[in-house]
Amino acid sequence: DMFANGFFVHTSKILCPDNEYFASHPEYYALLNGKRTRDQVCWSNDTVYQIMKENLQKHMMLQPDKKVWSVSQNDNDTYCHCDRCMALINKEGSPSAPIIAFVNRLAKDFPDKTISTLAYTYSRKAPKILIPEKNVQIMLCTIEENRNITIEEARQRNINGSFAQDLIDWGKKTNNIFLWDYEVDFAYSVSPFPNIHTLQPNIQFFVKNNAFEQFQQANSETGHEFSELKTYLISKLLWNPNVNEDSIINEFLNGYYGKAGKEIRNYIDDIEKVAISYKETVGLDIYGPPTNYMNNILSKDNIERYSKIFDRAEDAVKDDSVCLLRVRTARLPLDYAIM
């Protein structure tokens, strides 16, 4: 409910629609390899600013009660390389600079609203000098990260570690950060994804660096890998990042799986321990198929051991139809990986 309807992310295509302007005014859009492309707007173009400001104002009048409005890049890797944009990018050391300069202008024109923008893919790095206005929200996204190690550990080991530094840098500039984290295999949601060991340390690291608003994008559908447990656990961690994680996990497992709770915990502990043992060489990819792990986390020997744990879990609740269905649902990711 924070965000205006239709204005959560990737909104420049709404505020400066390419089907309306690109044919007659290609200069409103990104210059890439000497040609204009409709993928993104040119954030340093003054006419683009006026068009987006006027359209934003019209939408605000339709939703006067909404405070947070996203003015943000489209969902692709293109950004403008025109002389004006590149001068600012070179000065500030990041392609985020033209966007921040743009939304800072808007924030001054709409001081009673919060203007949200993405720090995402190419715009993730903070500008050197520019500081976001107090009513500019930085929506910082972790999409590139390996889910088998914590974000702080990745920085320490210099493995895809730039995100941690980017968060630290943004956190020094603003405490209006909306952290978007990804806790699920989006392409293979019904597949083992043993990342529980990273959840609490990451949330603690985010809060430590002024990311007080967070969107933890986790499993949501029945049958997705431990969707019920992870949603419950993440919710508890967001209320209190320093809560005893083990007690929360056990509370849920014993309440949800009944007499099978201990065996489900054994499975989680087993597969998480295996994942951690491979963390030097095996990353968890939010788009990776289970075949990525067939020689390590999901090897034949490991799967046989995991399967025996689930056999015991099913046997423990064979006379409890509700808990038995829940155990079999929790087993679906393993069955999926086997198939």
C-alpha positions as MATLAB code, in Angstrom:
seq = 'DMFANGFFVHTSKILCPDNEYFASHPEYYALLNGKRTRDQVCWSNDTVYQIMKENLQKHMMLQPDKKVWSVSQNDNDTYCHCDRCMALINKEGSPSAPIIAFVNRLAKDFPDKTISTLAYTYSRKAPKILIPEKNVQIMLCTIEENRNITIEEARQRNINGSFAQDLIDWGKKTNNIFLWDYEVDFAYSVSPFPNIHTLQPNIQFFVKNNAFEQFQQANSETGHEFSELKTYLISKLLWNPNVNEDSIINEFLNGYYGKAGKEIRNYIDDIEKVAISYKETVGLDIYGPPTNYMNNILSKDNIERYSKIFDRAEDAVKDDSVCLLRVRTARLPLDYAIM';
ca = [
       0.000    0.000    0.000;
       3.008    2.329    0.222;
       3.320    2.650   -3.536;
       0.884    4.236   -5.923;
      -0.911    1.652   -8.050;
       1.113    0.975  -11.182;
       4.142    2.837   -9.842;
       6.263    0.224   -8.087;
       9.196   -0.250  -10.508;
      10.202    0.237  -14.172;
       7.959    3.251  -14.701;
       9.750    5.449  -17.238;
       7.906    3.583  -20.000;
       4.655    4.801  -18.407;
       5.769    8.390  -17.851;
       7.415    8.829  -21.264;
       5.833    6.153  -23.472;
       8.000    5.249  -26.446;
       4.982    4.335  -28.605;
       3.930    7.967  -28.329;
       7.246    9.803  -28.683;
       9.975    7.619  -30.171;
       9.055    7.987  -33.850;
       8.890   11.798  -33.733;
      11.475   12.455  -31.012;
      14.096    9.697  -30.837;
      16.354   12.139  -28.941;
      14.136   11.566  -25.886;
      15.568    8.055  -25.650;
      18.882    6.389  -24.947;
      21.800    6.711  -27.338;
      23.629    3.408  -27.694;
      26.343    2.670  -30.257;
      25.438    5.829  -32.170;
      21.735    4.956  -32.456;
      18.704    5.874  -30.407;
      16.869    2.980  -28.767;
      13.456    2.950  -27.147;
      14.753    0.711  -24.308;
      15.345    3.631  -21.929;
      14.805    7.370  -21.768;
      17.612    9.914  -21.857;
      17.596   11.128  -18.274;
      19.481   14.327  -19.071;
      16.970   15.596  -21.660;
      15.013   18.604  -20.326;
      11.945   17.897  -22.461;
      11.830   14.347  -21.109;
      11.847   15.878  -17.645;
       8.870   18.100  -18.452;
       6.918   15.241  -20.050;
       7.541   12.900  -17.125;
       6.802   15.587  -14.557;
       3.472   16.462  -16.189;
       2.442   12.828  -16.556;
       3.459   12.077  -12.988;
       1.378   14.997  -11.758;
      -1.652   13.715  -13.688;
      -1.304   10.281  -12.103;
      -0.835   11.818   -8.663;
      -4.126   13.667   -9.034;
      -5.841   10.317   -9.651;
      -4.289    8.815   -6.489;
      -3.901   11.773   -4.125;
      -3.613    9.549   -1.029;
      -0.551    7.692   -2.303;
       2.811    8.935   -1.060;
       5.456    6.779   -2.808;
       5.892    7.078   -6.582;
       8.498    5.192   -8.579;
      10.317    7.062  -11.345;
      12.678    4.374  -12.508;
      14.523    2.714  -15.367;
      12.955    0.031  -17.532;
      13.931   -3.588  -16.996;
      16.860   -3.968  -19.405;
      20.605   -3.303  -19.445;
      20.609   -0.284  -21.777;
      21.462    3.233  -20.659;
      22.048    6.468  -22.505;
      25.542    7.315  -23.788;
      24.814   10.802  -25.101;
      27.341   13.551  -24.314;
      25.291   15.031  -21.458;
      24.653   11.693  -19.781;
      28.239   10.516  -20.219;
      29.663   13.754  -18.806;
      27.697   13.163  -15.607;
      28.427    9.426  -15.554;
      32.175   10.065  -15.914;
      32.137   12.777  -13.262;
      30.216   10.627  -10.761;
      31.693    7.240  -11.660;
      28.337    5.517  -12.153;
      25.443    5.336  -14.654;
      23.166    6.022  -11.687;
      24.170    9.688  -11.790;
      21.787   10.965  -14.523;
      18.914    9.130  -12.852;
      19.664   10.556   -9.397;
      20.021   14.069  -10.810;
      16.642   13.603  -12.520;
      14.740   12.281   -9.496;
      16.337   14.903   -7.243;
      14.689   17.545   -9.463;
      11.353   15.771   -9.180;
      11.716   15.435   -5.418;
      12.054   19.202   -5.122;
       8.994   19.715   -7.348;
       6.926   17.238   -5.286;
       8.204   17.795   -1.726;
       5.201   16.104   -0.097;
       5.784   12.859   -2.031;
       8.504   10.225   -1.948;
      10.127    9.640   -5.337;
      11.437    6.078   -5.514;
      14.027    4.991   -8.056;
      15.972    1.827   -8.747;
      19.619    1.157   -8.021;
      19.581   -1.937  -10.166;
      22.019   -3.681  -12.509;
      23.942   -0.835  -14.228;
      22.622    1.843  -11.815;
      23.442   -0.082   -8.641;
      26.656    1.768   -7.853;
      26.199    5.017   -5.928;
      27.416    8.278   -7.492;
      30.551    9.754   -5.944;
      29.242   13.251   -5.202;
      25.482   13.433   -5.761;
      23.361   12.890   -2.661;
      19.717   11.829   -2.996;
      17.177   14.317   -1.686;
      15.571   13.305    1.615;
      12.345   12.366   -0.174;
      14.138   10.212   -2.761;
      13.960    6.510   -2.015;
      16.747    4.286   -3.340;
      15.388    0.836   -4.242;
      18.588   -1.199   -4.150;
      18.484   -4.701   -5.664;
      20.661   -7.756   -4.996;
      19.765   -9.675   -8.155;
      23.319  -10.697   -9.130;
      24.348  -12.281   -5.831;
      25.315  -15.882   -5.097;
      22.850  -17.279   -2.547;
      25.215  -19.845   -1.019;
      27.278  -17.247    0.843;
      26.275  -14.109    2.706;
      26.619  -10.780    0.973;
      29.175   -9.598    3.525;
      31.232  -12.773    3.052;
      31.115  -12.270   -0.716;
      32.643   -8.830   -0.181;
      35.344  -10.183    2.119;
      36.260  -12.890   -0.408;
      35.785  -10.537   -3.372;
      33.240  -12.880   -4.986;
      30.569  -10.786   -6.692;
      31.246   -8.646   -3.679;
      30.528   -5.257   -5.138;
      26.921   -5.277   -3.913;
      28.024   -5.057   -0.284;
      30.200   -2.053   -1.094;
      27.372   -0.459   -3.064;
      25.053   -0.817   -0.061;
      27.682    0.662    2.246;
      28.131    3.609   -0.140;
      24.411    4.277   -0.518;
      23.970    3.870    3.242;
      26.437    6.700    3.821;
      24.381    8.974    1.544;
      20.837    8.197    2.709;
      18.765    6.235    5.189;
      15.873    6.138    2.710;
      16.819    2.771    1.211;
      14.311    0.143    0.135;
      16.287   -3.093   -0.118;
      14.975   -5.639   -2.630;
      16.404   -9.080   -1.928;
      15.819  -12.335   -3.822;
      15.466  -15.549   -1.816;
      14.066  -17.996   -4.355;
      14.981  -19.821   -7.549;
      12.613  -17.972   -9.871;
      13.039  -20.322  -12.822;
      12.805  -23.566  -10.810;
      10.775  -22.672   -7.718;
       9.939  -26.336   -7.070;
      13.573  -27.254   -6.574;
      15.904  -27.506   -3.563;
      17.446  -24.123   -2.760;
      19.326  -24.384    0.564;
      19.913  -20.703    1.379;
      18.512  -20.500    4.919;
      22.019  -20.046    6.329;
      22.279  -16.675    4.535;
      18.928  -15.133    5.507;
      19.623  -13.711    8.969;
      23.190  -12.478    8.309;
      22.041  -10.693    5.163;
      19.088   -8.984    6.825;
      21.330   -7.900    9.704;
      23.859   -6.491    7.222;
      21.142   -4.577    5.357;
      19.822   -2.964    8.553;
      23.355   -2.130    9.705;
      23.749   -0.086    6.513;
      20.509    1.923    6.735;
      18.236   -0.352    4.690;
      15.279   -0.131    7.046;
      12.629   -0.965    4.438;
      12.960   -4.330    2.732;
      11.196   -6.478    0.182;
      12.377  -10.033    0.726;
      11.106  -11.746   -2.416;
      10.728  -15.349   -1.332;
       8.681  -18.416   -2.295;
       4.940  -17.890   -2.079;
       3.108  -20.761   -3.774;
       2.257  -24.109   -2.206;
       4.761  -26.657   -3.458;
       7.576  -24.164   -3.862;
      10.622  -25.105   -1.819;
       9.737  -24.573    1.880;
       7.557  -21.603    0.950;
       5.656  -21.719    4.250;
       8.762  -21.961    6.439;
      10.762  -19.320    4.603;
       7.920  -16.812    4.543;
       7.389  -17.324    8.283;
      11.086  -17.120    9.119;
      11.773  -14.043    6.985;
       8.762  -12.261    8.484;
      10.089  -12.923   11.992;
      13.581  -11.742   11.002;
      12.188   -8.508    9.565;
      10.429   -7.763   12.838;
      13.604   -8.542   14.777;
      16.831   -9.252   12.838;
      18.486  -10.539   16.030;
      15.852  -13.126   16.945;
      17.017  -16.691   17.699;
      16.701  -18.207   14.232;
      16.925  -21.828   15.386;
      14.026  -21.417   17.789;
      11.868  -19.812   15.081;
      12.629  -22.660   12.639;
      11.872  -25.333   15.247;
       8.710  -23.567   16.355;
       7.421  -23.606   12.800;
       8.513  -27.118   11.868;
       7.035  -28.719   14.995;
       3.811  -26.756   14.627;
       3.373  -27.328   10.908;
       4.732  -30.838   10.393;
       3.794  -32.291   13.795;
       5.663  -35.467   14.654;
       7.648  -35.164   11.405;
       9.099  -31.791   12.459;
      12.352  -33.254   13.769;
      13.026  -35.206   10.558;
      12.261  -32.165    8.402;
      14.778  -30.268   10.529;
      17.280  -33.084    9.953;
      16.810  -32.716    6.197;
      17.231  -28.930    6.320;
      20.347  -29.203    8.475;
      21.776  -31.890    6.179;
      21.283  -30.113    2.845;
      22.336  -26.738    4.283;
      25.518  -28.297    5.700;
      26.267  -29.855    2.305;
      25.663  -26.534    0.524;
      27.980  -24.723    2.936;
      30.673  -27.371    2.394;
      30.653  -26.456   -1.314;
      30.460  -22.687   -0.889;
      33.998  -22.191   -2.212;
      33.052  -23.685   -5.565;
      29.248  -23.867   -5.888;
      26.949  -20.850   -5.943;
      23.172  -20.853   -5.680;
      21.748  -19.140   -8.748;
      18.253  -17.617   -8.590;
      17.657  -18.865  -12.142;
      19.646  -22.123  -11.949;
      18.233  -25.598  -12.739;
      18.720  -28.438  -10.237;
      21.094  -30.092  -12.742;
      23.597  -27.387  -11.714;
      23.998  -29.280   -8.441;
      23.929  -32.912   -9.619;
      27.623  -33.436   -8.816;
      27.588  -31.728   -5.435;
      24.571  -30.632   -3.361;
      22.224  -32.959   -5.258;
      24.618  -35.815   -5.960;
      23.271  -39.357   -6.098;
      24.605  -40.232   -2.630;
      23.233  -37.038   -1.100;
      19.809  -37.514   -2.693;
      19.630  -41.082   -1.385;
      20.358  -39.815    2.128;
      17.849  -36.946    1.842;
      15.222  -39.397    0.563;
      15.658  -41.688    3.572;
      15.085  -38.730    5.876;
      11.819  -37.969    4.085;
      10.841  -41.656    4.292;
      11.182  -41.404    8.066;
       9.286  -38.104    8.111;
       6.372  -39.612    6.180;
       6.349  -42.643    8.455;
       6.206  -40.407   11.542;
       2.903  -38.883   10.394;
       1.416  -41.757    8.386;
      -1.732  -41.610   10.554;
      -2.068  -37.796   10.332;
      -3.460  -36.931    6.900;
      -2.905  -33.161    7.280;
       0.741  -33.399    8.309;
       1.404  -36.215    5.822;
       0.249  -33.981    2.953;
       2.525  -31.211    4.226;
       5.512  -33.554    4.420;
       4.862  -34.843    0.904;
       4.582  -31.258   -0.308;
       7.940  -30.470    1.322;
       9.359  -33.493   -0.511;
       8.221  -32.229   -3.934;
      11.438  -30.240   -4.612;
      13.549  -33.345   -4.033;
      11.258  -35.404   -6.308;
      11.502  -32.635   -8.915;
      15.298  -32.680   -8.784;
      15.325  -36.486   -9.141;
      13.081  -36.285  -12.209;
];
